[in-house]
Short mmCIF file of C-alpha atoms in Angstrom, two decimals:
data_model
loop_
_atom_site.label_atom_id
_atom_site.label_comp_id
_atom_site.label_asym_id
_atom_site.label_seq_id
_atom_site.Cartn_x
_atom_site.Cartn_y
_atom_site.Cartn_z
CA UNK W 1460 43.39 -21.72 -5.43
CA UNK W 1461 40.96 -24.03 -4.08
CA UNK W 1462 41.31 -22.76 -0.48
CA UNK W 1463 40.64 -19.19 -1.75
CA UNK W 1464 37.66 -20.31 -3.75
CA UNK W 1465 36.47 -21.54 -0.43
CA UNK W 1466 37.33 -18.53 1.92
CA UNK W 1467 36.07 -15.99 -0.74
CA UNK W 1468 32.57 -17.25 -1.10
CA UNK W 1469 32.44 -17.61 3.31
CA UNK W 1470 32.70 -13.44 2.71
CA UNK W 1471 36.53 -13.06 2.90
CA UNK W 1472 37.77 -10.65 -0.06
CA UNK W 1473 40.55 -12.36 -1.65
CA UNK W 1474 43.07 -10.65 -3.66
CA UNK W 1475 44.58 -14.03 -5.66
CA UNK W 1476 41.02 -14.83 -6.92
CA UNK W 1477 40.19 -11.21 -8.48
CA UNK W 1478 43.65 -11.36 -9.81
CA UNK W 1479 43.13 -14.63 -11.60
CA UNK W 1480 40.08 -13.11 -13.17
CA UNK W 1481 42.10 -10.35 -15.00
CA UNK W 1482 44.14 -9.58 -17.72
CA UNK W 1483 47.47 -10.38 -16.50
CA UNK W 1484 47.13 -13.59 -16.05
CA UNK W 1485 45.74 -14.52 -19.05
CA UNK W 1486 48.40 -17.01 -20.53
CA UNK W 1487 48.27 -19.18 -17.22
CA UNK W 1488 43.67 -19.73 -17.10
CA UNK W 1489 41.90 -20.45 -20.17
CA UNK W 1490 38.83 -18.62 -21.31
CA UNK W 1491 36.28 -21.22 -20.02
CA UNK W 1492 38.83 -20.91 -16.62
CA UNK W 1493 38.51 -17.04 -16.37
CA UNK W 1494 34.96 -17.24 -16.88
CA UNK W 1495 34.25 -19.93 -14.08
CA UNK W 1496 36.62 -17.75 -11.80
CA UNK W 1497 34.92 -14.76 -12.60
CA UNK W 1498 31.32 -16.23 -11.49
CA UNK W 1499 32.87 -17.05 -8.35
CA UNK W 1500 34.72 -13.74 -8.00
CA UNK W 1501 30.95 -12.12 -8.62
CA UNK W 1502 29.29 -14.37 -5.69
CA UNK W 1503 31.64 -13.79 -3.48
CA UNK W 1504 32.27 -10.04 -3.67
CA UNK W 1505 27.68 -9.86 -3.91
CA UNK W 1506 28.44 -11.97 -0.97
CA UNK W 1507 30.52 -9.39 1.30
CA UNK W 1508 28.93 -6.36 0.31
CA UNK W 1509 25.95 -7.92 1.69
CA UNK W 1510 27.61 -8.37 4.84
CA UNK W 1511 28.50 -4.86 4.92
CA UNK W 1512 25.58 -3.11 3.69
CA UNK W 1513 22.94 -5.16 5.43
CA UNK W 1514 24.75 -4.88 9.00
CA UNK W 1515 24.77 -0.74 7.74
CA UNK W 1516 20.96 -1.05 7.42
CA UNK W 1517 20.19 -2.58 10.50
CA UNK W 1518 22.24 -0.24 12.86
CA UNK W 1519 21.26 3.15 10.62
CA UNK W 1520 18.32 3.12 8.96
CA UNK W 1521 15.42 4.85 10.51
CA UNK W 1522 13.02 2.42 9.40
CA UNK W 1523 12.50 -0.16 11.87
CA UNK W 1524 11.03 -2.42 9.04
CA UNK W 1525 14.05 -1.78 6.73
CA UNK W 1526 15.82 -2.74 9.98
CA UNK W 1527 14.05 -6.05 10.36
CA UNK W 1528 14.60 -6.93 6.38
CA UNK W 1529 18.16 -6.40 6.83
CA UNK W 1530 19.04 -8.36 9.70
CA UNK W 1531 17.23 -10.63 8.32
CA UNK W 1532 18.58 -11.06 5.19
CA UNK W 1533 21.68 -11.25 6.79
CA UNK W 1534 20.69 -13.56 9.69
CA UNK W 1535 19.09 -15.45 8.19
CA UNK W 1536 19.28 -16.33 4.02
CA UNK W 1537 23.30 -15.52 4.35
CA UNK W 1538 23.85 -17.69 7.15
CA UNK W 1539 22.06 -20.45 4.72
CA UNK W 1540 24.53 -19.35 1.99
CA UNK W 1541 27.85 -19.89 4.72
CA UNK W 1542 26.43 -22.95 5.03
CA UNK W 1543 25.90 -24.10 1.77
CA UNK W 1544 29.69 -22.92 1.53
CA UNK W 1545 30.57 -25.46 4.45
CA UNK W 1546 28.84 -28.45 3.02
CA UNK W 1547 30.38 -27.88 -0.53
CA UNK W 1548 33.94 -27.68 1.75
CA UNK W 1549 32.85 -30.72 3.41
CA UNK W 1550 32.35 -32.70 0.00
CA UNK W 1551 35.38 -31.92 -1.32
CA UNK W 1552 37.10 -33.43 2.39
CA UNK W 1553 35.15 -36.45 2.32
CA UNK W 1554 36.14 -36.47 -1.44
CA UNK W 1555 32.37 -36.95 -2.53
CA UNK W 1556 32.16 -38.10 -6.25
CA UNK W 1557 29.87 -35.39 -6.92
CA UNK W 1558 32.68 -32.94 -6.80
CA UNK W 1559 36.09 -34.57 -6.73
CA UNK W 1560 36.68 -35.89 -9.53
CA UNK W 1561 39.76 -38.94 -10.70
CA UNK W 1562 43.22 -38.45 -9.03
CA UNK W 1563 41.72 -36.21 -6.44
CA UNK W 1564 40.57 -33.58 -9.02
CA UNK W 1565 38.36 -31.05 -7.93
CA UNK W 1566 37.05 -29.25 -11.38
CA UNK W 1567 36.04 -25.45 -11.41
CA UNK W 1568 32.54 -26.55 -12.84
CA UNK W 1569 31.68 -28.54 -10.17
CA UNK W 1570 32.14 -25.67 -7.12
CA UNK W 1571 30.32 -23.29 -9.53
CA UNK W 1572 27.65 -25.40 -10.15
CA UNK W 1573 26.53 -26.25 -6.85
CA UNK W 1574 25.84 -21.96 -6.10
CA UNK W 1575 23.91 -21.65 -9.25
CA UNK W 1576 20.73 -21.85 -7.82
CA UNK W 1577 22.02 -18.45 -5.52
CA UNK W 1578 23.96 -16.26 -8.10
CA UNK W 1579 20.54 -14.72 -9.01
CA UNK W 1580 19.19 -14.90 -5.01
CA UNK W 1581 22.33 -12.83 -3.95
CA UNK W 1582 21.89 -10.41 -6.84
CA UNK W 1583 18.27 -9.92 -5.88
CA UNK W 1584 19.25 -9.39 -2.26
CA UNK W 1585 21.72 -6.62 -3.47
CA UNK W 1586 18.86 -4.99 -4.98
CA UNK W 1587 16.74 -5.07 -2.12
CA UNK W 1588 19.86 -4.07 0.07
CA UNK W 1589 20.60 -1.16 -2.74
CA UNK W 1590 16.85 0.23 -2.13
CA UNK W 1591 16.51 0.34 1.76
CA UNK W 1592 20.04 2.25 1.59
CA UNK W 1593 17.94 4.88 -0.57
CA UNK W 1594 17.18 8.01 0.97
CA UNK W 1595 13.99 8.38 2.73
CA UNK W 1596 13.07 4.85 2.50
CA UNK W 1597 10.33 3.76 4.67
CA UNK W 1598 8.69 1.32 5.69
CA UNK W 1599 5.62 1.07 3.51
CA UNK W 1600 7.76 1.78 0.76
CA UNK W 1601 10.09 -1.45 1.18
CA UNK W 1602 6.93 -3.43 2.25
CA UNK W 1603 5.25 -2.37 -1.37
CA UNK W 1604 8.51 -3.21 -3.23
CA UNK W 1605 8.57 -6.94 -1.70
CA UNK W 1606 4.87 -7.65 -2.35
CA UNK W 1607 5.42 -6.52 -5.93
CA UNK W 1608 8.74 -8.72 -5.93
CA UNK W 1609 6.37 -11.63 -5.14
CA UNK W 1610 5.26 -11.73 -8.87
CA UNK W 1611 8.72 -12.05 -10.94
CA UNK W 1612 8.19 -15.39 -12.19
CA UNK W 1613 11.40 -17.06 -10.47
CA UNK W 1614 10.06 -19.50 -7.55
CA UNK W 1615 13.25 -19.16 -5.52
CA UNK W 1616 12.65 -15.36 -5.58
CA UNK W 1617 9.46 -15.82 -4.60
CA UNK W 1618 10.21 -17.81 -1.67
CA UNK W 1619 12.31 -15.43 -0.28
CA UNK W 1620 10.50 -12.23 -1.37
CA UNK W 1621 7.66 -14.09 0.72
CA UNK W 1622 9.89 -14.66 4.23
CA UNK W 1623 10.87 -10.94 3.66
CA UNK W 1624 7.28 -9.93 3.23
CA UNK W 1625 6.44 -11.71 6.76
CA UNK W 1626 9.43 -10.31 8.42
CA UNK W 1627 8.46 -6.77 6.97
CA UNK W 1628 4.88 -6.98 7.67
CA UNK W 1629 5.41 -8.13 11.11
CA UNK W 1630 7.79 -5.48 12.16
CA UNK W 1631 5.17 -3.21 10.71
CA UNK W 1632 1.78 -4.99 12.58
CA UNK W 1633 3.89 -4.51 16.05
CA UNK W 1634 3.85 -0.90 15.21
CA UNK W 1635 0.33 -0.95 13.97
CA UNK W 1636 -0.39 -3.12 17.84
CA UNK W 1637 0.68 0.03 20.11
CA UNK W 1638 -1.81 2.45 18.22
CA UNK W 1639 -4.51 0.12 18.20
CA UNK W 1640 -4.29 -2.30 21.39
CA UNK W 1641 -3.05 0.94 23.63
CA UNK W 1642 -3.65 4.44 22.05
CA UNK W 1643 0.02 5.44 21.90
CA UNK W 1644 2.28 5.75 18.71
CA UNK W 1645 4.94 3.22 18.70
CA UNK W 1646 8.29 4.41 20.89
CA UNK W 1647 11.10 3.26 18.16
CA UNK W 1648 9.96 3.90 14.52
CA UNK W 1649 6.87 6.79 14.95
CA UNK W 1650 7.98 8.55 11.87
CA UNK W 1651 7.57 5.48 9.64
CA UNK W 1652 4.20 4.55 11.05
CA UNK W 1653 1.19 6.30 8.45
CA UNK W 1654 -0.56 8.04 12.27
CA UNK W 1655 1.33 10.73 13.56
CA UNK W 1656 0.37 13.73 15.71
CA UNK W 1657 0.81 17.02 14.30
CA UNK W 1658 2.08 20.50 16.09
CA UNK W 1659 -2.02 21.30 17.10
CA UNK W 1660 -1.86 17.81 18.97
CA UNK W 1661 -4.43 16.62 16.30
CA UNK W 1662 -3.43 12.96 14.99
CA UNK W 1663 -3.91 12.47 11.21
CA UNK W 1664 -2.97 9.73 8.45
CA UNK W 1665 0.17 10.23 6.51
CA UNK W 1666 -1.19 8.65 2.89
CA UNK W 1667 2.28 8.19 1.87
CA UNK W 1668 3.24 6.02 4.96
CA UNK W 1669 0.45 3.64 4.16
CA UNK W 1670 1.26 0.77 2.89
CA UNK W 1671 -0.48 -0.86 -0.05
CA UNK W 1672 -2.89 -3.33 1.33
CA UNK W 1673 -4.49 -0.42 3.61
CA UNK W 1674 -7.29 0.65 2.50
CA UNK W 1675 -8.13 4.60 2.72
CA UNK W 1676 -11.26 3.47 4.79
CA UNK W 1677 -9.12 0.83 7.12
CA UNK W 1678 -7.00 3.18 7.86
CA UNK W 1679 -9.22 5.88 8.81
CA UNK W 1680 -10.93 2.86 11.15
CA UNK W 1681 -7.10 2.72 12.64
CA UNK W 1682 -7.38 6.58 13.30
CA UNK W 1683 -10.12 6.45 14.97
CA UNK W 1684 -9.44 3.37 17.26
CA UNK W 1685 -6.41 4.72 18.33
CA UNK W 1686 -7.58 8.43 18.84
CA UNK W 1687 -10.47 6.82 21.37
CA UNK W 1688 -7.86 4.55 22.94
CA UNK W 1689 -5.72 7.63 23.66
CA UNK W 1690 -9.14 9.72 24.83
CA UNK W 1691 -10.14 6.71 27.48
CA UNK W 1692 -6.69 6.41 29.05
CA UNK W 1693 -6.07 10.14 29.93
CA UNK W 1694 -9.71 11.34 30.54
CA UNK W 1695 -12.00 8.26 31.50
CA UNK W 1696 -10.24 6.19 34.40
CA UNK W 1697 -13.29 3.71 34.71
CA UNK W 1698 -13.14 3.10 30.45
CA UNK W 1699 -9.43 2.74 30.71
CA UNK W 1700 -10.06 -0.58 33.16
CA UNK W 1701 -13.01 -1.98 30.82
CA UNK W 1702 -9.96 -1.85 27.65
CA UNK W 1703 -7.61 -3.63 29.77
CA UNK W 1704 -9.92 -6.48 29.94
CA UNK W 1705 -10.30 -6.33 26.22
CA UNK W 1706 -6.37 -6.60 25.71
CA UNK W 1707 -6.26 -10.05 24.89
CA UNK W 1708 -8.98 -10.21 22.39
CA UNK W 1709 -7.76 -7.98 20.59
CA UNK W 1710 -4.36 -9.43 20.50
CA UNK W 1711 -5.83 -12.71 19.70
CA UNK W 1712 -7.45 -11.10 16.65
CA UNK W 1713 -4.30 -9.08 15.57
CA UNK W 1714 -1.94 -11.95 15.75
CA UNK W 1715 -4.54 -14.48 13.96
CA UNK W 1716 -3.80 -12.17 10.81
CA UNK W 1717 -2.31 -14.44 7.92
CA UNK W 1718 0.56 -13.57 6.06
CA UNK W 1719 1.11 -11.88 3.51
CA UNK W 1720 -1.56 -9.66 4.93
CA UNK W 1721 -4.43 -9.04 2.72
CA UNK W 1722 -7.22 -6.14 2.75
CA UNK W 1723 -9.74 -8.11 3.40
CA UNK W 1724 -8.20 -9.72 6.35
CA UNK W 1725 -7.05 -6.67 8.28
CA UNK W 1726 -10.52 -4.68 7.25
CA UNK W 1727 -11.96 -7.52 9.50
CA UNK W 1728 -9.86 -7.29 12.32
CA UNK W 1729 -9.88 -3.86 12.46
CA UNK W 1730 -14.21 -3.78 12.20
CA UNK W 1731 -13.93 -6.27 15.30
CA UNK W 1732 -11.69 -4.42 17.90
CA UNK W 1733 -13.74 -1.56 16.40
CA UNK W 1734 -17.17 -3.01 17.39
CA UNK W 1735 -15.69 -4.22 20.82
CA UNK W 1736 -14.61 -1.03 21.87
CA UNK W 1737 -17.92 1.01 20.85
CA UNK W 1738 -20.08 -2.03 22.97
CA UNK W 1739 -18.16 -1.66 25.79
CA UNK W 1740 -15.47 1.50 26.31
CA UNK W 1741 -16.93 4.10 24.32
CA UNK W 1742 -20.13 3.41 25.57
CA UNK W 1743 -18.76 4.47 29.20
CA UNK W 1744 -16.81 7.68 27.62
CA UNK W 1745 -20.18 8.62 25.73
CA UNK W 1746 -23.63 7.56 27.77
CA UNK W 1747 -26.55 6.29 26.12
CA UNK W 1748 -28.48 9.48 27.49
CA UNK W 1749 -26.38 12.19 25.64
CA UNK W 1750 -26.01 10.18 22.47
CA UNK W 1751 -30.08 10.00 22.39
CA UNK W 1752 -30.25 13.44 23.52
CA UNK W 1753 -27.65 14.59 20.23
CA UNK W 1754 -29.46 11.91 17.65
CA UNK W 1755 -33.31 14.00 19.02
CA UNK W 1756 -31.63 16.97 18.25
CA UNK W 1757 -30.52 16.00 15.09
CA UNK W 1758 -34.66 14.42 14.36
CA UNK W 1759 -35.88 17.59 15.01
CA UNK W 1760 -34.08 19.91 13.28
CA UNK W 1761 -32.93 17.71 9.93
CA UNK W 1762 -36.04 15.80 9.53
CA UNK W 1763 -38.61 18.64 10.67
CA UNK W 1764 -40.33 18.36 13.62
CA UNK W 1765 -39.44 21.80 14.51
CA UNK W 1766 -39.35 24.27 11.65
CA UNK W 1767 -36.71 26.83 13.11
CA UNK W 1768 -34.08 25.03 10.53
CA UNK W 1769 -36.62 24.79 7.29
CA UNK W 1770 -37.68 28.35 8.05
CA UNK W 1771 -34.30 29.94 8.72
CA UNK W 1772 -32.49 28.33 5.41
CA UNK W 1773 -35.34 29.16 3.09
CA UNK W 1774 -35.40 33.09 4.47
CA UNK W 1775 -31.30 33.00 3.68
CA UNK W 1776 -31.44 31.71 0.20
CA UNK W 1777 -34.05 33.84 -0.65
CA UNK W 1778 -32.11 36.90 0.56
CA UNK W 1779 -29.30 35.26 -1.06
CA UNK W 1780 -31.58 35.23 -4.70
CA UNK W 1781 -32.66 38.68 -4.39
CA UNK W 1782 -29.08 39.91 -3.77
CA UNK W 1783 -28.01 37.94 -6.93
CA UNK W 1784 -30.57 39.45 -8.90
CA UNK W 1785 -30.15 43.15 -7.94
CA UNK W 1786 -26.31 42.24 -8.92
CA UNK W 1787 -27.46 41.31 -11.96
CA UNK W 1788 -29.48 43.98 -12.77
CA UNK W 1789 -26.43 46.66 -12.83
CA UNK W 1790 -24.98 43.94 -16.09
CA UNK W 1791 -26.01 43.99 -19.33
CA UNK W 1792 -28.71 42.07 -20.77
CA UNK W 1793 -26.38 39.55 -22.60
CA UNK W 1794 -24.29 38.78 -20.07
CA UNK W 1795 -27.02 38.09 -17.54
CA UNK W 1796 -28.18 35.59 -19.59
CA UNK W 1797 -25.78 33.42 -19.04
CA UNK W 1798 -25.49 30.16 -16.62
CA UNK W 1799 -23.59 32.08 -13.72
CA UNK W 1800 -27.10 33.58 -12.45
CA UNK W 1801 -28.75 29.94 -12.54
CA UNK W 1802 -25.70 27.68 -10.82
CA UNK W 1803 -24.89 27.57 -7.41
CA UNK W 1804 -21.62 27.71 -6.14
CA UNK W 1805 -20.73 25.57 -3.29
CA UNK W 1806 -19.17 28.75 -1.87
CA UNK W 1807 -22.64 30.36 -1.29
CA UNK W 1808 -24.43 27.36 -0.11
CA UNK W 1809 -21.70 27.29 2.88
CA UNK W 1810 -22.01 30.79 3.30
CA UNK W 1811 -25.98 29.94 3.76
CA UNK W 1812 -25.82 27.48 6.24
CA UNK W 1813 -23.72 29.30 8.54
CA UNK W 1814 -25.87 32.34 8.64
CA UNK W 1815 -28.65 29.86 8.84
CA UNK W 1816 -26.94 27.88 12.20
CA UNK W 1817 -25.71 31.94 13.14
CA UNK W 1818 -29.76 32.82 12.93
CA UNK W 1819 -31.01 29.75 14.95
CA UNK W 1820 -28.52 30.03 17.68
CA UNK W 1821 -28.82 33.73 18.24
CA UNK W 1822 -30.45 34.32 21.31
CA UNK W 1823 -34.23 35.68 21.42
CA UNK W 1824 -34.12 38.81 23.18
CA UNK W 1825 -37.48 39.69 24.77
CA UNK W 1826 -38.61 43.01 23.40
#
């Protein structure tokens, strides 16, 4: 019994240890037995169904970061487990007095107790396992859910819902890496990353492929960086040179990122490769002639030194107010007294400025 105790919990279903857990063999184990065999019985079959599942994950999910959490899980916290298996095998050769006991006893409490400490660790991975096997899992989803497992109270969980989060996070910032160091989405993976290009060959953020410590305004940063990226390297040959030279910066700044990744932290990197790229590449794709030439454009008209804009939007709302009120005077008296005559409807004031831009751009045909 001893030897199967031993070769069940290394990941080996064995038959004679889930039969001396049942029923029928009740009048040869006492209760206290049973229930020390049944412990066991529970590690090891959590133990190969890891195995199993995890090795299932990492060859056939299509989440690269559920890959990565699986493989690790099972390369690296079972591998601890198979060895904490070993060394308990290894105390009962050397016949350690903290598990043999007199006369070359080995009792049942003394194997059980050394895996305490990993009944609830292997249930927990089972749980983890049980959600990346979930349909349409993704990444930001399993990233979320080990962040939040962070927080259960139980410092062994902890520790490993922290190696997960690096693992997971990593996977994740060497997607994030090929958007923002090189303007392409990442080759293995591009579904689960929140950019993706859509049938009009526009690229847009997925909200529900963020993860959590994204911000809505980070990401949008990300967009853009990797939309200008993508620009410079098929339209601006001379641009495409100046972000080479800015490659290692950049990775320097991606890579310094602690873990678990905060908001704050990536906000900051991403303002920095933002700010290089706008003092250096962008200003090569964009001259410093045509962006005075649009900002004048935008003095005059907005802020009034020429009045074609003023003049043009006050002559359409005030055809727009006499058409209202000739509306209104085909109603009856009570009903025109109501608010819908004095609000404005956003409708109407889009409606305005486009006749308004429509009026200015016309061209002036002499007479």
């Amino acid at each position: 019994m001893l030897h199967e105790i031993i070769l069940s919990l290394s990941g080996h279903p064995s038959p004679l240890l889930a039969a001396g857990t049942s029923n029928a063999s009740s009048d040869l184990l006492s209760p206290p037995e049973k229930a020390l065999l049944a412990s066991i019985a529970h590690l090891s079959n959590l133990h190969c169904k890891l195995l199993s599942h995890t090795d299932s994950v990492s060859s056939k999910s299509q989440s690269s970061i559920c890959q990565a959490v699986a493989t690790s899980i099972r390369s690296t916290h079972l591998v601890m487990f198979q060895h904490k298996v070993l060394d308990v095998e290894s105390s009962i050769l050397r016949k350690d007095s903290g598990i043999v006991g007199a006369y070359n006893v080995v009792p049942l409490t003394a194997i059980t107790g050394q895996f305490l400490e990993w009944t609830r660790r292997m249930e927990w991975f089972w749980e983890i396992t049980e959600f990346m096997e979930a349909d349409g899992c993704t990444g930001s989803a399993i990233i979320n859910k080990l962040c939040a497992e962070m927080q259960t109270g139980y410092s062994d969980i902890e520790q490993v819902a922290s190696s997960l989060v690096q693992v997971a996070e990593s996977a994740w910032l060497k997607q994030a890496a090929c958007w923002v160091l090189h303007g392409r989405l990442p080759a293995f993976g591009e579904h689960d990353f929140f950019v993706f290009q859509g049938d009009d060959g526009e690229y847009e953020v997925k909200q529900e492929l963020r993860p959590d410590f994204i911000s809505r305004s980070t990401a949008s940063s990300i967009l853009f960086v990797g939309k200008s990226l993508t620009q410079i390297r098929t339209k601006n040959a001379k641009s495409a040179t100046s972000i080479a030279a800015l490659l290692p910066k950049h990775l320097q700044l991606l890579s310094s990122i602690p873990y678990p990744i905060s908001t704050s932290n990536l906000s900051t990197c991403i303002t920095s490769i933002r700010k290089n790229l706008s003092q250096s590449a962008l200003q090569e794709l964009l001259p410093l002639s045509k962006i005075i030439q649009i900002l004048a454009l935008f003095h005059d008209f907005f802020l009034l030194s020429r009045g074609e804009f003023a003049v043009a939007l006050i002559n359409e709302a005030d055809e727009k107010i006499r058409s209202r009120w000739r509306r209104s005077d085909n109603l009856a008296f009570e009903k025109r007294s109501g608010l819908g005559d004095v609000v404005v409807k956003e409708g109407e004031v889009a409606a305005v400025l486009s006749r308004t831009w429509a009026a200015i751009s016309a061209p002036a045909w002499p007479e």
